[in-house]
CSV table of C-alpha atoms in Angstrom, one decimal:
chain,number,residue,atom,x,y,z
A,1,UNK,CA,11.5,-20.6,-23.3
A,2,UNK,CA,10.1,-17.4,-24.6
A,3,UNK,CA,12.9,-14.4,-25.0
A,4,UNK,CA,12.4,-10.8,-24.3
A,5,UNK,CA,14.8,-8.5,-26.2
A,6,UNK,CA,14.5,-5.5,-25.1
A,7,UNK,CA,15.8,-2.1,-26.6
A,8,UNK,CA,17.4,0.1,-26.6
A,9,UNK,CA,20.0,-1.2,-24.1
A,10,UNK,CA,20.9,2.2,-23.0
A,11,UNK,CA,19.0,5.4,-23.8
A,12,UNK,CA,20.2,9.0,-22.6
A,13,UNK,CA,16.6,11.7,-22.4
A,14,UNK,CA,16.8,15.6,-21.4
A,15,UNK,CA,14.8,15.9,-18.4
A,16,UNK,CA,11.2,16.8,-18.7
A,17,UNK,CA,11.4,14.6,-22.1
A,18,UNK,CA,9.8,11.4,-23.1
A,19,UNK,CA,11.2,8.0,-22.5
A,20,UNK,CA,10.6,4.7,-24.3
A,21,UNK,CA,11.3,1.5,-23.7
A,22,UNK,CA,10.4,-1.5,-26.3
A,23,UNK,CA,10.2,-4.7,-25.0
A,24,UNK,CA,9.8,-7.6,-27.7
A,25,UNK,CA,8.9,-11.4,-26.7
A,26,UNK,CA,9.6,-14.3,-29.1
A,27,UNK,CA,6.0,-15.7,-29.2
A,28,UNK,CA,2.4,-14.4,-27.9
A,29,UNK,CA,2.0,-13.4,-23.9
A,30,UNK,CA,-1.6,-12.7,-24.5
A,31,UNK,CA,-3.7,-15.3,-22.8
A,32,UNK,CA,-6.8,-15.2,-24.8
A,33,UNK,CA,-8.9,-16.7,-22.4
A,34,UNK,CA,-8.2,-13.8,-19.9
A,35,UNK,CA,-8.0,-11.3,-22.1
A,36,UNK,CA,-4.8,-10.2,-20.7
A,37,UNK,CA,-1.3,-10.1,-21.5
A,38,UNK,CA,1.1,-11.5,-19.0
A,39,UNK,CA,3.4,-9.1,-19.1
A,40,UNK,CA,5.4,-6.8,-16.3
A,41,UNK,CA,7.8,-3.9,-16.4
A,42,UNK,CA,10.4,-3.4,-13.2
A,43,UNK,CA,12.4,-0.8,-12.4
A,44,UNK,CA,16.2,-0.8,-10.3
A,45,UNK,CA,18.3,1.5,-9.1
A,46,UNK,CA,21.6,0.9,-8.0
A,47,UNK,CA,22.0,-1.4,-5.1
A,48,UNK,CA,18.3,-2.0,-4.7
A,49,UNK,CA,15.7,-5.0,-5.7
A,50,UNK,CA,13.6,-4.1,-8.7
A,51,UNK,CA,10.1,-2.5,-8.0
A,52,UNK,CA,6.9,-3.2,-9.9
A,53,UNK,CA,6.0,-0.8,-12.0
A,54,UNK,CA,3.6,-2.3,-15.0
A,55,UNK,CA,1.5,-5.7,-14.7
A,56,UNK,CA,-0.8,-7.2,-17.1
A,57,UNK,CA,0.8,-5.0,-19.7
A,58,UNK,CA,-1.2,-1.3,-18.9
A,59,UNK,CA,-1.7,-1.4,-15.2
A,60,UNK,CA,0.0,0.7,-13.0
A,61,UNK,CA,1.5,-1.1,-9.6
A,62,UNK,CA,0.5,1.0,-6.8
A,63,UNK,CA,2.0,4.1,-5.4
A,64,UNK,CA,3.4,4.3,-9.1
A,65,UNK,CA,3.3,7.8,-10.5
A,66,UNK,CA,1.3,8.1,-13.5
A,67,UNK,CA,3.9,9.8,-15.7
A,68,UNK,CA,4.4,5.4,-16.4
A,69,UNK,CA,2.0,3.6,-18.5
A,70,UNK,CA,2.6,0.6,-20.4
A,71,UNK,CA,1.1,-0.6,-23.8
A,72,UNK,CA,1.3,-3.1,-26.4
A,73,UNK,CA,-0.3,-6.6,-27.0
A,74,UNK,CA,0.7,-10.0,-28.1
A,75,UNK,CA,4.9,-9.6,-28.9
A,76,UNK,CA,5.7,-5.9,-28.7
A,77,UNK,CA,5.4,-3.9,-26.1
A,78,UNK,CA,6.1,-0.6,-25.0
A,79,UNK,CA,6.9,1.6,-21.2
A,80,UNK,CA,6.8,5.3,-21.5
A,81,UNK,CA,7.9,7.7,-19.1
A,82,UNK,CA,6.1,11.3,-20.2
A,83,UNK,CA,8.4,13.5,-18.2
A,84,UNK,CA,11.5,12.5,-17.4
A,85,UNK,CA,12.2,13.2,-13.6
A,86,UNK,CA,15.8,12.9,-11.9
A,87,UNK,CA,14.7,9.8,-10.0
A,88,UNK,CA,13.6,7.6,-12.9
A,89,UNK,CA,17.7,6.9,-13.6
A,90,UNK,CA,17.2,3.2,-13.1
A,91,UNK,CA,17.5,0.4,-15.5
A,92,UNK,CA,14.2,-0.9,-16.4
A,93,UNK,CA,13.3,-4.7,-16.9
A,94,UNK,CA,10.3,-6.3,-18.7
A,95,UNK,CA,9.2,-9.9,-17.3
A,96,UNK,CA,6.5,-12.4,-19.3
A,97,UNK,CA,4.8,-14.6,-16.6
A,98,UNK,CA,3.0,-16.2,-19.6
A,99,UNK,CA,4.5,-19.7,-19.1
A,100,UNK,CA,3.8,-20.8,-15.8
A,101,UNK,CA,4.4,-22.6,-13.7
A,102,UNK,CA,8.0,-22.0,-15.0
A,103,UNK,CA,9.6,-20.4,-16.4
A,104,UNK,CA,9.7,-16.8,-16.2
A,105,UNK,CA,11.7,-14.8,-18.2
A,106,UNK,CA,13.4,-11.2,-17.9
A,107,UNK,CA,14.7,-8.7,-20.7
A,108,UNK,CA,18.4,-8.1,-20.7
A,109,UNK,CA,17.3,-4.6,-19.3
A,110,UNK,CA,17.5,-1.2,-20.5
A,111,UNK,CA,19.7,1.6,-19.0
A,112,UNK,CA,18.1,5.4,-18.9
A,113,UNK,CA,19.9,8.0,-18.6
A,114,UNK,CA,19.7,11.5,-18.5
A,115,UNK,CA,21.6,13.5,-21.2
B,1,UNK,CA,3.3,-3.3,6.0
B,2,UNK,CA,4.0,-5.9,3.7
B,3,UNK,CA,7.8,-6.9,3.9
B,4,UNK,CA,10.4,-9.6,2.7
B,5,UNK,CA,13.7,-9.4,4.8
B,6,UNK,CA,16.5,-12.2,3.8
B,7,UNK,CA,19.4,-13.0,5.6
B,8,UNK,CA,22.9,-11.4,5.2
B,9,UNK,CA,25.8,-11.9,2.9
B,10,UNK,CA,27.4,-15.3,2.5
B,11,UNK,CA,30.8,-16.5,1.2
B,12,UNK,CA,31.6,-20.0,0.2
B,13,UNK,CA,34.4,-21.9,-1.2
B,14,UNK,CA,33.6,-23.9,-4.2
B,15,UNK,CA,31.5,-26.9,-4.4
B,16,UNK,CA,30.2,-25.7,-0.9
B,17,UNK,CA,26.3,-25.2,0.0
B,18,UNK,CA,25.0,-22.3,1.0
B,19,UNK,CA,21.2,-21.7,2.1
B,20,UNK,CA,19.4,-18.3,2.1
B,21,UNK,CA,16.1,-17.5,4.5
B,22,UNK,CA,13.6,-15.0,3.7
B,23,UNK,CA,11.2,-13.9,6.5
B,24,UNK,CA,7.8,-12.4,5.5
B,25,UNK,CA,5.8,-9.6,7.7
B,26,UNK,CA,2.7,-8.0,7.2
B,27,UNK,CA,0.7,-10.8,5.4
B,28,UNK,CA,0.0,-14.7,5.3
B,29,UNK,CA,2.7,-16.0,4.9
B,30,UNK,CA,0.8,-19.4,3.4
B,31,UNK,CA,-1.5,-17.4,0.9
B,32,UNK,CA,1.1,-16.3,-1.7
B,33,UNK,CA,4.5,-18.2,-3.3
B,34,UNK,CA,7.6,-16.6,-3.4
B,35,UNK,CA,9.8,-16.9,-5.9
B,36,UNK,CA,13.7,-16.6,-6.2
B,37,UNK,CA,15.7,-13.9,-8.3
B,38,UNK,CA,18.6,-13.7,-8.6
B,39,UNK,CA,21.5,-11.3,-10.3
B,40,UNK,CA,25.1,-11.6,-10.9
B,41,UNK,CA,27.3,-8.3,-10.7
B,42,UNK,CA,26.8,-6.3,-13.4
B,43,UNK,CA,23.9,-8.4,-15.2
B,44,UNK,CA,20.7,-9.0,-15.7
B,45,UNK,CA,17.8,-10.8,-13.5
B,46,UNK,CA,17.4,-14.5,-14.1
B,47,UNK,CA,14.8,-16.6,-12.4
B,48,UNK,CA,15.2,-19.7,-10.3
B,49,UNK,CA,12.1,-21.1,-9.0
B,50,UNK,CA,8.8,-20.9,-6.6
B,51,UNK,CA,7.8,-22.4,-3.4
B,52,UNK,CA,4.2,-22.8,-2.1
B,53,UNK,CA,4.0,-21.5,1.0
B,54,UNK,CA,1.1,-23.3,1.6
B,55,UNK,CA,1.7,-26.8,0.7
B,56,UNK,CA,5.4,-26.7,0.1
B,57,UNK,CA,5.3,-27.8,-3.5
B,58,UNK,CA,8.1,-26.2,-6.2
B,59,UNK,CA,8.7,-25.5,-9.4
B,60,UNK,CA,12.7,-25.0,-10.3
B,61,UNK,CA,14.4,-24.0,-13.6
B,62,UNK,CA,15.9,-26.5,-15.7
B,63,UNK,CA,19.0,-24.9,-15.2
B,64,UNK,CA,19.2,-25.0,-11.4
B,65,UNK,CA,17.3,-28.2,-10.9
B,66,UNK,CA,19.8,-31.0,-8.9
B,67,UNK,CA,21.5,-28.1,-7.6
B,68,UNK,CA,18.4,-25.9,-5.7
B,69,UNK,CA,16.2,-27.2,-3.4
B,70,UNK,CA,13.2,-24.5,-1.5
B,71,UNK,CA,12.0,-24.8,1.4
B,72,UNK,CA,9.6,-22.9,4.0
B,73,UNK,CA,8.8,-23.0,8.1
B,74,UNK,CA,5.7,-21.6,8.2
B,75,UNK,CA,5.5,-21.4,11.9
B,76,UNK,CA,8.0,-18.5,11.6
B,77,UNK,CA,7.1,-17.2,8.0
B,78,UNK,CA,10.3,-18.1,6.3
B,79,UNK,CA,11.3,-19.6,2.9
B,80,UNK,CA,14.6,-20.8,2.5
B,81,UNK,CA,16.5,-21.5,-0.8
B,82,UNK,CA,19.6,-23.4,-0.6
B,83,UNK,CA,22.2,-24.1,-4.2
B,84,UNK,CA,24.8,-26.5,-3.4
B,85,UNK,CA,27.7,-27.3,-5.2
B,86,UNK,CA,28.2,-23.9,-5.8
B,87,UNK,CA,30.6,-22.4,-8.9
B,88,UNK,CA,32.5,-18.8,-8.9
B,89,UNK,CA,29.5,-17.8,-11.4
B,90,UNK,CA,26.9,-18.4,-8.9
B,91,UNK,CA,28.3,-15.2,-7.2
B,92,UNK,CA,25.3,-13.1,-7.0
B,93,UNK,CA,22.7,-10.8,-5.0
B,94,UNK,CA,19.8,-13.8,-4.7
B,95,UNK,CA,16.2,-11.6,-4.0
B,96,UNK,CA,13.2,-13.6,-2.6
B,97,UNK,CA,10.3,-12.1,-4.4
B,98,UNK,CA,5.9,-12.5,-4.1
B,99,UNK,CA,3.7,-13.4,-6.2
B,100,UNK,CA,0.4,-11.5,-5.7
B,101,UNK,CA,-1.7,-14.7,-6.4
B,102,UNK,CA,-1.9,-18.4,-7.8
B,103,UNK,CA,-0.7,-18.2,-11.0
B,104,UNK,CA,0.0,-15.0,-11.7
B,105,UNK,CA,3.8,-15.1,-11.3
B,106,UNK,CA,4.8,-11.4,-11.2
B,107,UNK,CA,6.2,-9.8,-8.1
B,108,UNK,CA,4.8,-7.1,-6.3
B,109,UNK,CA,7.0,-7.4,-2.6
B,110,UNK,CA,11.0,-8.0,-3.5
B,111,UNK,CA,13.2,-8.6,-0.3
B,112,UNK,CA,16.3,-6.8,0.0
B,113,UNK,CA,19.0,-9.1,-1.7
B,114,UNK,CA,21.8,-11.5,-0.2
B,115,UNK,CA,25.3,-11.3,-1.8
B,116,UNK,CA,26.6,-14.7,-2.2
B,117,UNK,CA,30.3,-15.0,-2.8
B,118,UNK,CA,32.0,-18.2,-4.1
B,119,UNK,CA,35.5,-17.9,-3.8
B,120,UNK,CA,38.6,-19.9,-3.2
C-alpha cells in the first residue's frame, strides 16, 4: 500500500499568515499516461465529514476559496493557505487515489491552528 | 442539491452486526460509487471499500474483507454497509462518501457520519 506522511502534525499560524502543509507519499501518484497526479487534499472541522478541497494535486473543488491551492508532483506535495482566516482551523488530510480499485490511502492528518 | 444522508447512531455488543444505509438525493444514484470512510475517536480516516451503484460490484480492503459486506437498493437510492462481528475498536463515525467518476476515487459529496458504538 502506498503511505502518506504528512507534516507537520500540528502547526499554530498568526492570522493573515501563510500555512503549509507537506504531504509525502511512499512511491509515485503521477499517472503518466494522464498526466495527472492522483492526489487530494480534505479538510474537517470538528464534528463534521471532511470536505474536498484539492483533486488531481492543483485543482480547486468548487465553492473553494482561492486563498487554497495545491502543488507538487510525483511524492511530495504541498497545500497552502495564503491568508490565514479564522475558519480554516480544521485538520487537513491528503488522500492518493493512485491505486485503484483499492486501496485508498489517507495522511495521519495535520492539525492548524491559529497562534 | 447533491446530498448523502446515513442513518443514525448505532450501539452493539460485541461480536454483533450492525448495518449502516446511506440515502442519495440530487443525482443518479447508479452513475457514481460510493465509498465507505470511516474514523475512530480521536484518529485519523481509514478507508473501507466501494460499491457500484450500478451493477452492485465491490471492492473491500484487505483488512475488512470477511467482516464487510456493501450493498445498494437502487429503487430507493440507498447503499448499505454492514461489519459483523464487530470489536470495541470498530467504534467509529462510518461516512458514506462519492466518487465523482469511474475510476477516479476521490470524494466530492461526504454524508454526515454514523457513530457506531461497540460496547458490552
Amino acid at each position: 500500500d502506498i503511505v502518506l506522511t504528512q507534516s507537520p502534525d500540528s502547526l499554530a499560524v498568526s492570522l493573515g499568515e501563510r500555512a503549509t502543509i507537506n504531504c509525502k507519499s511512499s512511491q509515485s501518484v503521477f499517472y503518466s499516461y494522464h498526466k495527472k497526479n492522483y492526489l487530494a487534499w480534505y479538510q474537517q472541522k470538528p464534528g463534521q465529514p471532511p470536505k474536498l478541497l484539492i483533486y488531481w494535486a492543483s485543482t480547486r473543488a468548487s465553492g473553494v476559496p482561492d486563498r487554497f491551492s495545491g502543488s507538487g508532483s510525483g511524492t511530495d506535495f504541498t497545500l497552502t493557505i495564503s491568508t490565514l482566516q479564522a475558519e480554516d482551523v480544521a485538520v487537513y488530510y491528503c488522500q492518493q487515489y493512485y491505486t485503484t480499485p483499492r486501496p485508498v490511502t489517507f495522511g495521519q492528518g495535520t492539525r492548524l491552528e491559529i497562534k | 442539491q447533491v446530498q448523502l444522508v446515513q442513518s443514525g447512531a448505532e450501539v452493539r455488543k460485541p461480536g454483533a452486526s450492525v448495518k449502516v444505509s446511506c440515502k442519495a438525493f440530487g443525482y443518479t444514484f447508479t452513475g457514481y460509487y460510493i465509498h465507505w470512510v470511516r474514523q475512530a475517536p480521536g484518529q485519523g480516516l481509514e478507508w473501507m471499500g466501494w460499491i457500484n451503484p450500478n451493477n452492485g460490484a465491490t471492492a473491500y480492503e484487505q483488512k475488512f474483507q470477511g467482516r464487510v459486506t456493501m450493498t445498494r437498493d437502487t429503487s430507493i437510492s440507498t447503499a448499505y454497509m454492514e461489519l459483523s462481528s464487530l470489536r470495541s475498536d470498530d467504534t467509529a463515525v462510518y461516512y458514506c462518501a462519492r466518487a465523482p467518476a469511474i475510476l477516479t476515487y476521490y470524494f466530492d459529496y461526504w454524508g454526515q457520519g454514523a457513530l457506531v458504538t461497540v460496547s458490552s
